[in-house]
Structures are given as C-alpha cells and as structure tokens.
Coordinates of C-alpha atoms and ligand atoms in Angstrom, one line a residue:
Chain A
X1 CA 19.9 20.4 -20.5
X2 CA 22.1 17.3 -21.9
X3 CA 20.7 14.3 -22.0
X4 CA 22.8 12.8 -19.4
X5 CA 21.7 15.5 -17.1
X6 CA 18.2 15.0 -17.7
X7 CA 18.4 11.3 -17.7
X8 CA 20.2 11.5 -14.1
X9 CA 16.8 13.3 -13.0
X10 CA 14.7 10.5 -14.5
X11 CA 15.8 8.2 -11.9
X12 CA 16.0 8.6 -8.6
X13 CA 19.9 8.1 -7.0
X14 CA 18.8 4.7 -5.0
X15 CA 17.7 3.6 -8.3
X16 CA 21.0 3.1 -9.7
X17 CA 22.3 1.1 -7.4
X18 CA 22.0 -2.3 -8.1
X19 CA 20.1 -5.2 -5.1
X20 CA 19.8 -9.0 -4.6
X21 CA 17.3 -10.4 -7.7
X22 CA 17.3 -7.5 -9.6
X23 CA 17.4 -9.0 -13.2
X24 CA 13.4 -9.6 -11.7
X25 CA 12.8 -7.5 -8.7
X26 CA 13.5 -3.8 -10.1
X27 CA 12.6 -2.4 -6.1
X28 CA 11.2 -3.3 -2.8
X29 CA 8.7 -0.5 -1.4
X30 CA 7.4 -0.1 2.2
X31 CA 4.3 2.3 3.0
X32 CA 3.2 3.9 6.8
X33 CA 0.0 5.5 7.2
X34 CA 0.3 7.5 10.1
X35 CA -2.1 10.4 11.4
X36 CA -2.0 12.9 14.2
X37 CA -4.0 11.9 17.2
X38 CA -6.0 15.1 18.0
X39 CA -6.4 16.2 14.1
X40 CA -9.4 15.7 11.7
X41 CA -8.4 13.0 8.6
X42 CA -7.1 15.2 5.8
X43 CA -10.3 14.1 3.5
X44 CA -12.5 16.2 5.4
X45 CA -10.3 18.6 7.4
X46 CA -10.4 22.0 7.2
X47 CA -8.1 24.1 5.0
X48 CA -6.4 25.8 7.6
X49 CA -6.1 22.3 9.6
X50 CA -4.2 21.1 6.9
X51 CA -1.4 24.5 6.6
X52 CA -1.1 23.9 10.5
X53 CA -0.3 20.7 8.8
X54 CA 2.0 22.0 6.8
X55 CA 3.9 25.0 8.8
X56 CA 4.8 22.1 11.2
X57 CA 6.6 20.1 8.3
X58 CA 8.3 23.3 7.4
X59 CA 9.4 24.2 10.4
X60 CA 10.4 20.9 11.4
X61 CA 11.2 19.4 9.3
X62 CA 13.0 21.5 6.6
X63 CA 16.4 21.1 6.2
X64 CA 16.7 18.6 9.4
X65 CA 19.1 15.8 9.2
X66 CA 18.0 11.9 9.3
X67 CA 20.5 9.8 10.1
X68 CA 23.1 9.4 7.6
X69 CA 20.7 9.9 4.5
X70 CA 21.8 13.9 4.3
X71 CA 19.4 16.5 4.3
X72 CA 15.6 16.4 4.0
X73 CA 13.8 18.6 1.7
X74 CA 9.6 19.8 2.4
X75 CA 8.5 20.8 -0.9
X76 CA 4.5 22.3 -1.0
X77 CA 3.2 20.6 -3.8
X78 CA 1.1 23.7 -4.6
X79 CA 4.3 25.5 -5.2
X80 CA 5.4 22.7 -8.1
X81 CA 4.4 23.1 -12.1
X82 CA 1.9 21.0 -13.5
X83 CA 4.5 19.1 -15.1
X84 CA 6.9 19.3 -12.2
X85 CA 3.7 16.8 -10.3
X86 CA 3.1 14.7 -13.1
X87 CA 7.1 14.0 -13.1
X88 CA 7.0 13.6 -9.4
X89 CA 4.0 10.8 -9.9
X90 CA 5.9 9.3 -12.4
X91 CA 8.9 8.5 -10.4
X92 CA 6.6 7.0 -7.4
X93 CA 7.3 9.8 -5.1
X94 CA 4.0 11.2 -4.8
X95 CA 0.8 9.6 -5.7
X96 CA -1.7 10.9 -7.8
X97 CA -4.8 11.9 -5.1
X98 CA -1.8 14.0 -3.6
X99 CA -1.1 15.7 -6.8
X100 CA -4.9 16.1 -7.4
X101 CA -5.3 17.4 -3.5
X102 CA -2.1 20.0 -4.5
X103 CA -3.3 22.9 -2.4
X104 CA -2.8 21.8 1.0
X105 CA 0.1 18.9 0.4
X106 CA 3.5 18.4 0.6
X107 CA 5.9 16.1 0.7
X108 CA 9.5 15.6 2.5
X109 CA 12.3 14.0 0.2
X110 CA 15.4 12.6 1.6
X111 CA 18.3 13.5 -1.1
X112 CA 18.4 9.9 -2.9
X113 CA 14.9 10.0 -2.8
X114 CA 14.7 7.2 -1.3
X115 CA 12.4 8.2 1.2
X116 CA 9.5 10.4 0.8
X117 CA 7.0 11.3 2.9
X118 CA 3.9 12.6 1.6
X119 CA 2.0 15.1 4.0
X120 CA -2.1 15.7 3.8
X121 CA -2.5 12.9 1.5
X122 CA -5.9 10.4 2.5
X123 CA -3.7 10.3 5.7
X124 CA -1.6 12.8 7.4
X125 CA 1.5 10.9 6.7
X126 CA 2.3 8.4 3.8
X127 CA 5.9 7.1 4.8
X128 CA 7.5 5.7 1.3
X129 CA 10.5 3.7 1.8
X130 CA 12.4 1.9 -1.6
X131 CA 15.2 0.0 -1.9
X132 CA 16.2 -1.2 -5.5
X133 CA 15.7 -5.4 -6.0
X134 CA 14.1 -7.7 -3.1
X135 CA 15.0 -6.5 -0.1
X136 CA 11.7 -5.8 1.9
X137 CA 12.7 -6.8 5.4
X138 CA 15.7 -4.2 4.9
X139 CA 13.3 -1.7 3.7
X140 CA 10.7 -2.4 6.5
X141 CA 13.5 -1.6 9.4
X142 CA 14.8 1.5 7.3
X143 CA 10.8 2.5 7.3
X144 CA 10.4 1.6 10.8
X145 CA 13.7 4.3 12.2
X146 CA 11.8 6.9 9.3
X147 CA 9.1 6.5 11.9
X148 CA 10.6 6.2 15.4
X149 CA 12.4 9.7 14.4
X150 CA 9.2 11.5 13.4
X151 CA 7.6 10.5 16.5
X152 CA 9.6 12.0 18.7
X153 CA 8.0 15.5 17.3
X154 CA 4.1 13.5 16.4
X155 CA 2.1 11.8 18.7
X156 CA 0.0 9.4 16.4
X157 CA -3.4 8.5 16.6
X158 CA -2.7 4.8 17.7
X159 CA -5.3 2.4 19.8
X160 CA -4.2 -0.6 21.6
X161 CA -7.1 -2.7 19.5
X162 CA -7.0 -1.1 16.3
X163 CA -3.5 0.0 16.3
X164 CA -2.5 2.9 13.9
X165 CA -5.9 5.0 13.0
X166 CA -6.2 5.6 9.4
X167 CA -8.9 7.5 7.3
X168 CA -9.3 4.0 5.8
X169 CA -10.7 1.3 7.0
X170 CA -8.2 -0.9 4.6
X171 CA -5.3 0.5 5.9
X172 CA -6.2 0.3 9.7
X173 CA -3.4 -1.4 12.0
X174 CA 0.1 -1.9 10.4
X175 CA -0.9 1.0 7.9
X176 CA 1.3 -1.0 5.9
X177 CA 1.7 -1.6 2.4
X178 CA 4.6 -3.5 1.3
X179 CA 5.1 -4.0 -2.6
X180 CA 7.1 -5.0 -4.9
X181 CA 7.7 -4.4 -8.6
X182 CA 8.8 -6.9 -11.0
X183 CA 9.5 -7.1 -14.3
X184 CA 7.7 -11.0 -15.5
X185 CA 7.9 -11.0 -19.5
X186 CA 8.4 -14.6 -19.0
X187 CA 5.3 -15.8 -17.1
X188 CA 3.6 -12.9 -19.2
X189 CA 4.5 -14.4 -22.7
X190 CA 4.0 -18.0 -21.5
X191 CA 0.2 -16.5 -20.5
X192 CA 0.9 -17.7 -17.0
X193 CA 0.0 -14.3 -15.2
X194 CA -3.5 -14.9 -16.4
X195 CA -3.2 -18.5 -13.9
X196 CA -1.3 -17.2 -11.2
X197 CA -2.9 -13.6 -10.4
X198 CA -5.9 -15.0 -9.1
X199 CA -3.6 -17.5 -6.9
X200 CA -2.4 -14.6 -5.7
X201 CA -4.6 -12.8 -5.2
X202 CA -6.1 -15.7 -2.8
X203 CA -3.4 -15.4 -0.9
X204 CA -4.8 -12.0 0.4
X205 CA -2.1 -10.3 -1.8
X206 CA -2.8 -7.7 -5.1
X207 CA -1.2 -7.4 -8.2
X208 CA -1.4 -4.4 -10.7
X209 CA 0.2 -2.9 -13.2
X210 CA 3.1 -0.1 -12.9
X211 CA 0.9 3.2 -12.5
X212 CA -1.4 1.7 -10.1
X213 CA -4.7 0.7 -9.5
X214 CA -6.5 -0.9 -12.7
X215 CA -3.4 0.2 -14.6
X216 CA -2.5 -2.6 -17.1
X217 CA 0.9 -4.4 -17.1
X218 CA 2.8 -2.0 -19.1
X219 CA 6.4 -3.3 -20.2
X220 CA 5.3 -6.6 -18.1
X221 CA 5.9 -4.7 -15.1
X222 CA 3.9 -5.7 -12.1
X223 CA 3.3 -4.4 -8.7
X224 CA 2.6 -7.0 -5.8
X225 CA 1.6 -6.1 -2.2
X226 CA -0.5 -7.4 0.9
X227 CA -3.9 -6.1 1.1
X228 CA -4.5 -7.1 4.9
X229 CA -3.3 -5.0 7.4
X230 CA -4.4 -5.7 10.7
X231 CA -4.1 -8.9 12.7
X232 CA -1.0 -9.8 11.6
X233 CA 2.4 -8.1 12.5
X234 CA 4.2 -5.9 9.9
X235 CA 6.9 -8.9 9.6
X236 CA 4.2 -11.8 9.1
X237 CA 3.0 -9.2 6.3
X238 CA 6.0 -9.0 4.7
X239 CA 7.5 -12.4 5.4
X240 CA 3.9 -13.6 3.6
X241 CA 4.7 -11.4 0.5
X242 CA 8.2 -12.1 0.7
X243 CA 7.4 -16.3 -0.1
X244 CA 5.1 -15.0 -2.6
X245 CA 7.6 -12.9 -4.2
X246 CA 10.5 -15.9 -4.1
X247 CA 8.2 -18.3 -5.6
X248 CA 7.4 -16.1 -8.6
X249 CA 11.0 -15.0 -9.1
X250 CA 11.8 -18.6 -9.2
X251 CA 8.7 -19.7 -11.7
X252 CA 10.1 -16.7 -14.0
X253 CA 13.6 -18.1 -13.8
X254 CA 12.6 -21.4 -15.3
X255 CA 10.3 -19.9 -17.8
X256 CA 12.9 -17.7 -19.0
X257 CA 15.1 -21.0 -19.0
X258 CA 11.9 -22.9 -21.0
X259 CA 11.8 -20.0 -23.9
X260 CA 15.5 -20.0 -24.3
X261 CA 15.6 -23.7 -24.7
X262 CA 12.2 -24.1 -26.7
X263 CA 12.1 -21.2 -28.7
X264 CA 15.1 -19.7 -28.8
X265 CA 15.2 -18.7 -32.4
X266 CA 12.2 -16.7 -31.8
X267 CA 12.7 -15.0 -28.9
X268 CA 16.1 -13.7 -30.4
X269 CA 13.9 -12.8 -33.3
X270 CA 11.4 -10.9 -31.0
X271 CA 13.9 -9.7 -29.2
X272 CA 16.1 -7.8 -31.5
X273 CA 12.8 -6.9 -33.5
X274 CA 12.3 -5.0 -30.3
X275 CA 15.6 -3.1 -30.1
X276 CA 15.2 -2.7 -33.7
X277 CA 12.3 -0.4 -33.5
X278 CA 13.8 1.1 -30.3
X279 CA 16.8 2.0 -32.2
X280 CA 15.2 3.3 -35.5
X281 CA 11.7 4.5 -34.9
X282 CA 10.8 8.2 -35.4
X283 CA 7.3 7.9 -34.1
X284 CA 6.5 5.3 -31.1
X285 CA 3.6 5.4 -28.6
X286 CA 4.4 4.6 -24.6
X287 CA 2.7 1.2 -25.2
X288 CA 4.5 -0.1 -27.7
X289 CA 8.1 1.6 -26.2
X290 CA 7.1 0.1 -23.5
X291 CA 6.7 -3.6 -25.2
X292 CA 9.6 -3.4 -26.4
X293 CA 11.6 -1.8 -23.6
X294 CA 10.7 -5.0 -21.4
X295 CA 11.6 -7.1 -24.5
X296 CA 15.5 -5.5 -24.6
X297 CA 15.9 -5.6 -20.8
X298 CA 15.0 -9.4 -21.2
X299 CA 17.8 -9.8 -23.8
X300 CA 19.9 -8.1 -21.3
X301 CA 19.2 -10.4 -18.9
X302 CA 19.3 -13.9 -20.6
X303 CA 22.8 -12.7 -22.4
X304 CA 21.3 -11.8 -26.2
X305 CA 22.1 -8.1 -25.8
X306 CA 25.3 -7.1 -24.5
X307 CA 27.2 -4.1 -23.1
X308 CA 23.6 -2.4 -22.7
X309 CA 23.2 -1.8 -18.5
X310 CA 19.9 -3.4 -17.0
X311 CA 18.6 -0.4 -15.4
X312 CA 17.6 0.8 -19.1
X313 CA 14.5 -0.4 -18.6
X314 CA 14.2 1.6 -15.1
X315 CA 15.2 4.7 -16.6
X316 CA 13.5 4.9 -19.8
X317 CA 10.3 3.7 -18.3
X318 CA 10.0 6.3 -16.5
X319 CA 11.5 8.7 -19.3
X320 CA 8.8 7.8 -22.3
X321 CA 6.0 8.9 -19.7
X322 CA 3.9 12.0 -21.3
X323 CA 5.0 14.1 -17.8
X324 CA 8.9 13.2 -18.6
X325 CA 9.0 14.2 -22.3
X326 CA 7.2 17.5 -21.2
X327 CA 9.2 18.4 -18.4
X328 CA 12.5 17.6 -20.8
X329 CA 10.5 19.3 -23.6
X330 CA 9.6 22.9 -21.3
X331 CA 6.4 22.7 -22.5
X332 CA 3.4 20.6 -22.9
X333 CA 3.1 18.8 -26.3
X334 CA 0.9 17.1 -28.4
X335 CA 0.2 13.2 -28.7
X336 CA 1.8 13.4 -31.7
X337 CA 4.2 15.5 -30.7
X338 CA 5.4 13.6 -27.4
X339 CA 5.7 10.1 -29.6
X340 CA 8.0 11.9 -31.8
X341 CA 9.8 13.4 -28.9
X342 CA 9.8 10.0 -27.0
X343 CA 11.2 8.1 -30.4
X344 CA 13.9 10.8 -30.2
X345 CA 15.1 10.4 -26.6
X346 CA 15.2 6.6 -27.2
X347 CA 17.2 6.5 -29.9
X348 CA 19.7 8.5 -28.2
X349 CA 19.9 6.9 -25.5
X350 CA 20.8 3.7 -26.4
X351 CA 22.9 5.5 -28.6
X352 CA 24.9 6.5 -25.7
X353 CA 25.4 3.4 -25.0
X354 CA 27.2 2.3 -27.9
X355 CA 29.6 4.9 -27.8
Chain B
X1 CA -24.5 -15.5 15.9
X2 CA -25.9 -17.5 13.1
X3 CA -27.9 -16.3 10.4
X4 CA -31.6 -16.8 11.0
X5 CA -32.1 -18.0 7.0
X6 CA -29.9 -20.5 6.4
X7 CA -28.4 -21.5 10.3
X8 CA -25.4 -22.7 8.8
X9 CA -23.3 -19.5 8.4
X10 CA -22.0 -16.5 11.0
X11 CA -24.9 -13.6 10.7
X12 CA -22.5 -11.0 9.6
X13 CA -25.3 -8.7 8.2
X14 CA -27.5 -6.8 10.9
X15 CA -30.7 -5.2 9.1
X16 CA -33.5 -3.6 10.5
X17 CA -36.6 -4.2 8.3
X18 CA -39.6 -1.1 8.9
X19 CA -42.9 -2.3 7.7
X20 CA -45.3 -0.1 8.7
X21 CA -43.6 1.6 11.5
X22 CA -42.7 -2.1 13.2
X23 CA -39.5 -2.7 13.4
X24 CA -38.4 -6.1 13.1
X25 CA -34.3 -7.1 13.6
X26 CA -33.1 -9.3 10.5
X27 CA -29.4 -11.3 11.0
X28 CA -28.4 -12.8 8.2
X29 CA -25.2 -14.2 6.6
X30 CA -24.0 -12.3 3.2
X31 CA -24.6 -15.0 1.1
X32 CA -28.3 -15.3 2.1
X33 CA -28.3 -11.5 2.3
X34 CA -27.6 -11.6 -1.7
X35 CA -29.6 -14.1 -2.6
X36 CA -32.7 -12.9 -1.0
X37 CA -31.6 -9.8 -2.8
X38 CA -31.3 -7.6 0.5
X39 CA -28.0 -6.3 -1.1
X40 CA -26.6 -6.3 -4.5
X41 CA -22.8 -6.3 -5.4
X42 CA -21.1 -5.5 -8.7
X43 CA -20.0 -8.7 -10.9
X44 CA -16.1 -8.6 -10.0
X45 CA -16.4 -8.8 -6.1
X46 CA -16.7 -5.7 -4.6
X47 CA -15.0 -2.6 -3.7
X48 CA -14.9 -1.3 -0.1
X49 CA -17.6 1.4 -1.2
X50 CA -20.0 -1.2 -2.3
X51 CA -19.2 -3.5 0.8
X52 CA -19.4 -0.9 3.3
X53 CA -22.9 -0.1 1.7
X54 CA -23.7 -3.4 1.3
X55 CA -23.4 -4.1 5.0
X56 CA -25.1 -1.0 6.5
X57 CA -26.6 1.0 3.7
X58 CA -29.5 -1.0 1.5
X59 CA -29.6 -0.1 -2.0
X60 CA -33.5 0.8 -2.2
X61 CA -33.4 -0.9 -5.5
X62 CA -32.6 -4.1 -4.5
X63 CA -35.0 -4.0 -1.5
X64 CA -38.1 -6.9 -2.2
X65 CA -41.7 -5.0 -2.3
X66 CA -42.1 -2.9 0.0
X67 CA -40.1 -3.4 2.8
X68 CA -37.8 -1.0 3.8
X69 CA -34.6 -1.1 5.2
X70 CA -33.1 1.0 7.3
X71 CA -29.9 1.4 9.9
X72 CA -30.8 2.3 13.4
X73 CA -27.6 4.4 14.1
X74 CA -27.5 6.8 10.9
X75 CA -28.0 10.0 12.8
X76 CA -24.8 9.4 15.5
X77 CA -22.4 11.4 14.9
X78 CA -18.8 12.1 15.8
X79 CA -18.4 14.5 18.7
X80 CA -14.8 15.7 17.7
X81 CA -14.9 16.2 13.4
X82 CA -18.8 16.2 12.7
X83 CA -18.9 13.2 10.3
X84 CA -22.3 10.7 10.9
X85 CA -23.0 7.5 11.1
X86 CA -24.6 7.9 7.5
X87 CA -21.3 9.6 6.1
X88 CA -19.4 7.2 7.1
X89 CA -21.2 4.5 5.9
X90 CA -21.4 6.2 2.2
X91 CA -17.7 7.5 1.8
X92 CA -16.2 4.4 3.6
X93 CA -13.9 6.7 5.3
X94 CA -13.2 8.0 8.7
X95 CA -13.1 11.4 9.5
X96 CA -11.0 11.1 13.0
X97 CA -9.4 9.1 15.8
X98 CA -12.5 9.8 17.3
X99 CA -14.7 8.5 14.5
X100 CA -13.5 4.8 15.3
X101 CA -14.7 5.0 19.3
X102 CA -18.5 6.6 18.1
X103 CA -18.7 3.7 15.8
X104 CA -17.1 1.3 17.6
X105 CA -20.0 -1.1 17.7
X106 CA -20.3 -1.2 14.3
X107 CA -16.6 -1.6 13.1
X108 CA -16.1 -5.3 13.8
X109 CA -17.9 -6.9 10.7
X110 CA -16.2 -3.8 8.3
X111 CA -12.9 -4.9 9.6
X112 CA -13.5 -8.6 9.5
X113 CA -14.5 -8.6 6.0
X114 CA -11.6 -6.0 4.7
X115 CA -8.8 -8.3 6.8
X116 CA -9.4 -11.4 6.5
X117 CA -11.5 -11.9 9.7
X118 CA -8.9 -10.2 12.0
X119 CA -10.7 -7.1 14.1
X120 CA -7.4 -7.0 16.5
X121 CA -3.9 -5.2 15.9
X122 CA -0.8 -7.3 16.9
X123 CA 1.8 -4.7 14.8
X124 CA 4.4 -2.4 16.0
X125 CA 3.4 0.5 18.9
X126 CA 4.3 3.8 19.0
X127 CA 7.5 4.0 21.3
X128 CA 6.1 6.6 23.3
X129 CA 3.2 4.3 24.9
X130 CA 4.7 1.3 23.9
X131 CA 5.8 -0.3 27.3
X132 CA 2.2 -0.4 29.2
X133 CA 0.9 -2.0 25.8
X134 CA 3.4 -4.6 25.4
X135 CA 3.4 -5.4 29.0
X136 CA -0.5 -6.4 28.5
X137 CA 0.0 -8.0 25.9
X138 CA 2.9 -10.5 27.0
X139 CA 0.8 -10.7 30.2
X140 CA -2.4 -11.9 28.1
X141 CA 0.2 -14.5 26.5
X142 CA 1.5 -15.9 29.4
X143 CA -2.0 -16.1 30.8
X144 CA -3.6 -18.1 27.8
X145 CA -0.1 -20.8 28.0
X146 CA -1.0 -21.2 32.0
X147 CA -4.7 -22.0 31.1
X148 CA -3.3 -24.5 29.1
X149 CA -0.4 -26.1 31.6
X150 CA -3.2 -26.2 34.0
X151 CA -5.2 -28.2 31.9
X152 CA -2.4 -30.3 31.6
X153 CA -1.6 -30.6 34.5
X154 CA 1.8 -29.3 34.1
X155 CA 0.8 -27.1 37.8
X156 CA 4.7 -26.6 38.2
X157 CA 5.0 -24.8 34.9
X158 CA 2.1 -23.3 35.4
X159 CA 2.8 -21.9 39.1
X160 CA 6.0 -20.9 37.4
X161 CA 4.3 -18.3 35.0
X162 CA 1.5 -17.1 37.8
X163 CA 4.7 -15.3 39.3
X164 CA 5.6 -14.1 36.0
X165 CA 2.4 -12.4 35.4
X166 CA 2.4 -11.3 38.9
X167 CA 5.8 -9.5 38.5
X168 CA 4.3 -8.1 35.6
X169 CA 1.1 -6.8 37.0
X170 CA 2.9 -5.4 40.2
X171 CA 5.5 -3.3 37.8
X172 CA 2.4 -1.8 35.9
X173 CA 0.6 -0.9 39.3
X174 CA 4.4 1.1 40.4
X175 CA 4.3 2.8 36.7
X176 CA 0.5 4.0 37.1
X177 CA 1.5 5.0 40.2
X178 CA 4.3 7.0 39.5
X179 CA 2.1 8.7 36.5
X180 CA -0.4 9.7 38.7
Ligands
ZN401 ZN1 -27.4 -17.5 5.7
ZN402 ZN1 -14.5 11.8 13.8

C-alpha cells in the first residue's frame, strides 16, 4: 500500500474536512447510551442474548440507508484482526472495553465514519457522533435523528423519572457525553492547565488526555466533557460545555498571542527544533513524536511553518500509534522496531509535503 | 433528614449498626460518616466503585471495634436478570431496566451524589411515548406558575392557566381512552 493510501485510512473522511475553531478544536463528539427495554445489560447478559443482539444489527441494519450519509456497514468485532481493533480504537470508533468484550460486539459505521454505533458495549448501544472543530450543538441534532431512526425498529428502556436506563449509574438520563478535543500547547507551556483543570473540573466537567481515561496529555491534546447526565436537558449539557469550551479557546488565543510577543525567539527556536527531529530522526518514540507533532501544528497555526496543512497533526497522531505502524507494517513489531518504523512514516510524510 | 452527629448537614448515609443482634438505624451525613471512620475513601476523591460502597457497603476495616455494619436489603434481588442488592452495590452497575424499579428506594442518594444532586430526568423522550410524557410534564409546569399567580394574586392569570391544564388533562383522559 502507498503511503497516500494508507494515510487516507488513518483518518477518517469527516476528519478532513475542516470546522469553525479548528486551529484549537480538532472535533466535537456526541455519545447516546441507549439499551433495549426487555434485555439484560450487556455486562451480565447471556452470550446468546447478546448474538440475538447482534443478528438484529445484521439483519437490520446491514447495508440500510441513513439519510444522506450513504450506506451503513455492521462489522462483528470478533471477525476483525487484533491489529484491525487496535486501529479501530485508535481512530475513536470503538472504545477499548468493546475491543476487550470482542466476542459478542459490533459496531455499525456510516461510510465517513462519522457515525458509529457500537453494539454490546457496557450498554446495548453507544451512539458516536463527530464533527471536526466546535460544533457540538450541530453534532447533538445529527446524534439526536441517529436516534429517532433507530427507534423506529428499538423500543428503549426509558422511564419518565430516570429517563434513558443505562448499565451505569453515571450515564443514567441524557446518556450523554458530549466532548471535545483540543489541541492547548499554549495554556500547557505557560503551566496554566495545571490552574484551570481543577476549575474545570468544578464546573462538573472532565478533562483527559487523548486515549482516555487517566491517559496523559499526549501532543497537548485534551479531551473535555460533562460528567452529569441527569437533571439537566441534553442542550443545558452541551450549552454548559459549550461556554467552557469558548472560554478556553479564547485563553489559548491570547497565550499563543503572549508567547509570540514575549518569547518569540524561543518558540521559533522550539519550534523548528521540533520539525527538525520530525524531519531527520531515524528512531523516535510516540511521546516525543508526539511533543513535537503538537509543537509543528502550533507553528502552523501562529504562521512560522508554512505550506504544511493543519490536519498533520490529526493524521499523524493517529498514524505513530503502535496499532497504526502494525497494521501499515502487516505484522506486529517490536518497540524498537515500531520507533524506527514510526521515524520512517514521519519523515515521509512531511516529505510529501514539500513536494 | 439531618444527620443525627452533627445536625447541620442532609443524612445522606443510611447505616444499620448490629451489636449483638440489636439493630440500631444510624443517619449520618458523609462528612461525619468519614470522620467517625464508618467509611474510608481513597486520597483523590473517589471513584463510583468506592462511593457506591461507601454509601451501602462498609469496608469491615474501617468499621470502629466491634460494631458491625450491615445493609438491610442485600438479599433483594432483581425478578427479571437475577443481580442482588449486594451485586449491585459491589460492581456499581445495573444489570436491567428492571434493576432500577427493585432498587428504587435506594437509588436517590447514588444518583444525587454522581449528578450533582439531580435524581430527576428533564432530557429528550423517546418519540414513541413521548406525547403522554410531555403532556405531564407541561401540565406540572403550568401548575407550579398558577400556585404562584395565586399567591400573587394575579387570580385572572391564574384562572387563565386552570383551563389550560384542564384542556390538557381532558385530551390525556380521550388518549387513554382510545388506548384502552
Ligand atoms: Zn454530619
Ligand atoms: Zn435487573
């Protein structure tokens, strides 16, 4: 496979498009937890439950058209390689406890991959929704007709005081989580995060890194969503998260400004340090790729590096993930081997670029 | 309810304390709960695991001498997928729709503490029994905003909803009808 071929698969289609804020906002993400009303939870169903589960995904699923997004396509996860799942985790379209759970899962892809719907995961249904940059009220009606369609085949277990019924008590209600991810190597470098994630987190909102829960801030990229989910409607939640989410973009905007005025000599410096070792390194390890990755896209954005497309970052993030260089590699590879491997696919890359 | 230690705060902890087969009732408020070492959390808050533990399930460890703790409704169990009272209370998860009516009188203080004190949905319904939902629920409205005209003596505004809710109730009545 050519690069260019390979890279297309890194991202998903919607990714490429550009939204409003996305020099800071890389995408807007709504989830639904939604579960059948006269089924046991997936956690502690039984297996044949769960292939009912499945059949009626298949053979309702398959192949059925939504709207004007094309095609949808049910994939068992059980049927995908071990790298195949670990490159579907990697782009965010399944999470990890459905990989782990493969036997009984599945999931339904529309053909941008824009919306997935992960079946037999803690819930029945896990409705994913992105849109690239801020756009979370957009994303929350797009989720909401995702849903009105697939209820005309699922009656959902739904009370009038609880509202939806999820395995979780965290998720009960909306069953919504509405996130964001950012890219903040402002606020990072200026050690603000450190102040403002506990402001945030105040707020009844959560901030993580990239790949989750407990996952650090790799390539300053940060994930922020609401944590409550019942007692307030789903467009109070994301109204809440959308002020949140202005504010920060703003406060990253005039630290960008402060660094460019303050220390500009430096943060060139830093900066083309950074696209240095992307360009030249033979060995590099995701952490530091990843460093320097959010270091480049910043020079993008502030006007240091030029004729290099933002959604570099996007893609190679995604790309220099041990499930990526595997999948592109056929087989699975050594630490040593994958940073090799990574530094390779980097360098060509930008080298594309330039031609 | 106010906690029987302090009086100040909301008893949001219900224990029941065995010494030597008597059972005595214990209400207490979390912080009182922790400092007289009924329940221990972990340094950096607490996950839902250890809260849901925390408020149902006492960590024998952290009990004082010898009493003993335990939750009067361990043994109940759902009637549709199996899980107890005691399951639930140890994964943090239900097992069912069904789960959340068994445990119903219990769920309250879980949900209060995981949202932010809300126990009540006000979020989107599923279009198939939406109309009967949202119907109560605008009724309820107009009824709390008549309450209040009356007590302001705005009677004229107030008359002016009482037909509202009237037309309301009357159109639910024709539907159930119908159904039935
Ligand atoms: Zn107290
Ligand atoms: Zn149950």
């Amino acid at each position: 496979m050519s690069l260019e071929n390979f890279m297309s698969d890194a991202i998903s289609p919607w990714m490429k498009e550009n939204g409003p804020d996305c020099d800071i906002v890389m995408s807007s993400r709504i989830r639904l937890a939604r579960n059948f009303e006269n089924r046991t939870f997936p956690l502690i169903a039984k297996a044949e439950d769960l292939d009912d589960v499945l059949d009626f995904f298949q053979e309702s699923y398959q192949d059925a058209d939504f709207n004007d997004r094309g095609k949808l396509q049910f994939l068992r996860i059980a049927d995908l390689s071990p790298i195949e799942k670990k490159v579907f985790v990697e782009k965010h379209l399944i999470s990890p406890h459905l990989a782990e759970h493969a036997e009984e899962a599945g999931v339904l892809l529309s053909e941008s991959e824009q919306v997935s719907i992960m079946v037999n995961e803690e819930d029945h249904l896990r409705i994913q929704l992105y849109l690239p940059g801020f756009q979370l009220r957009k994303a929350l009606s797009e989720a909401f007709e995702v849903d009105d369609w697939l209820e005309q085949k699922i009656t959902y277990a739904f009370d009038e005081e609880r509202g939806y019924l999820t395995t979780c008590p965290t998720n009960v209600g909306t069953g919504l989580r509405a996130s964001v991810m950012m890219h903040l190597p402002a606020l990072t470098m200026t050690h603000q995060m450190n102040r403002l994630t506990p402001a945030i987190n105040q707020l009844g909102l959560v901030v993580r890194g990239i790949y989750g829960e407990g996952s650090e801030a790799q390539g300053n990229i940060y994930q922020i969503s609401n944590q409550i989910t019942l007692g307030k409607s789903e467009q109070d939640i994301v109204e809440d998260l959308e002020s949140v989410v202005s504010q920060l973009v703003e406060q990253e905007r005039q630290a960008r400004e402060t660094l460019t005025e303050e220390l500009s000599i430096q943060l060139e410096d830093r900066i083309f340090r950074s696209y240095g070792t992307l360009r030249y390194s033979r060995i590099i390890e995701s952490k530091e790729a990843a460093t320097c990755l959010s270091d480049v896209r910043l020079g993008i954005d502030i006007g240091y590096i030029q004729d290099m497309p933002q959604s570099i970052l996007n893609e190679l993030m995604v790309l220099i993930q041990p499930g990526f260089l595997q999948h592109y590699a056929k087989r699975s590879l050594s630490g040593r081997e994958r940073d090799v491997l990574r530094a390779s696919l980097i360098r060509e890359r930008l080298h594309l670029e330039n031609n | 309810m106010e906690c029987q230690e302090c009086h100040i705060r909301p008893a949001t902890l219900h224990l029941t304390n065995v010494v030597n087969g008597q059972k005595t009732e214990m209400h207490v408020c979390e912080h009182c709960a922790k400092e007289n070492g009924y329940v221990s959390y972990g340094q950096e808050g607490y996950s839902l695991h250890n809260l849901l533990s925390g408020l149902f399930h006492m960590n024998p460890s952290t009990v004082q001498g010898h009493k003993h703790f335990s939750q009067a409704p361990a043994a109940l169990a759902c009637p549709k997928c199996g899980l107890t009272y005691n399951e639930f209370t140890r994964i943090g998860k239900f097992g069912c729709a069904s789960c959340y009516e068994t445990f119903e009188d219990n769920l309250n203080p879980i949900f209060r503490r995981v949202h932010s004190g809300n126990t009540k949905h006000e979020g989107k319904i599923p279009k198939r029994m939406g109309s009967g939902i949202e119907k109560k629920r605008k009724i309820a409205a107009y009824r709390e905003s008549m309450q209040q005209f009356i007590q302001e003596e705005e009677f004229e505004k107030a008359a002016e909803l009482r037909d509202k809710i009237r037309l309301l109730e009357q159109q639910s009545d024709e539907q159930e009808e119908g159904d039935s």
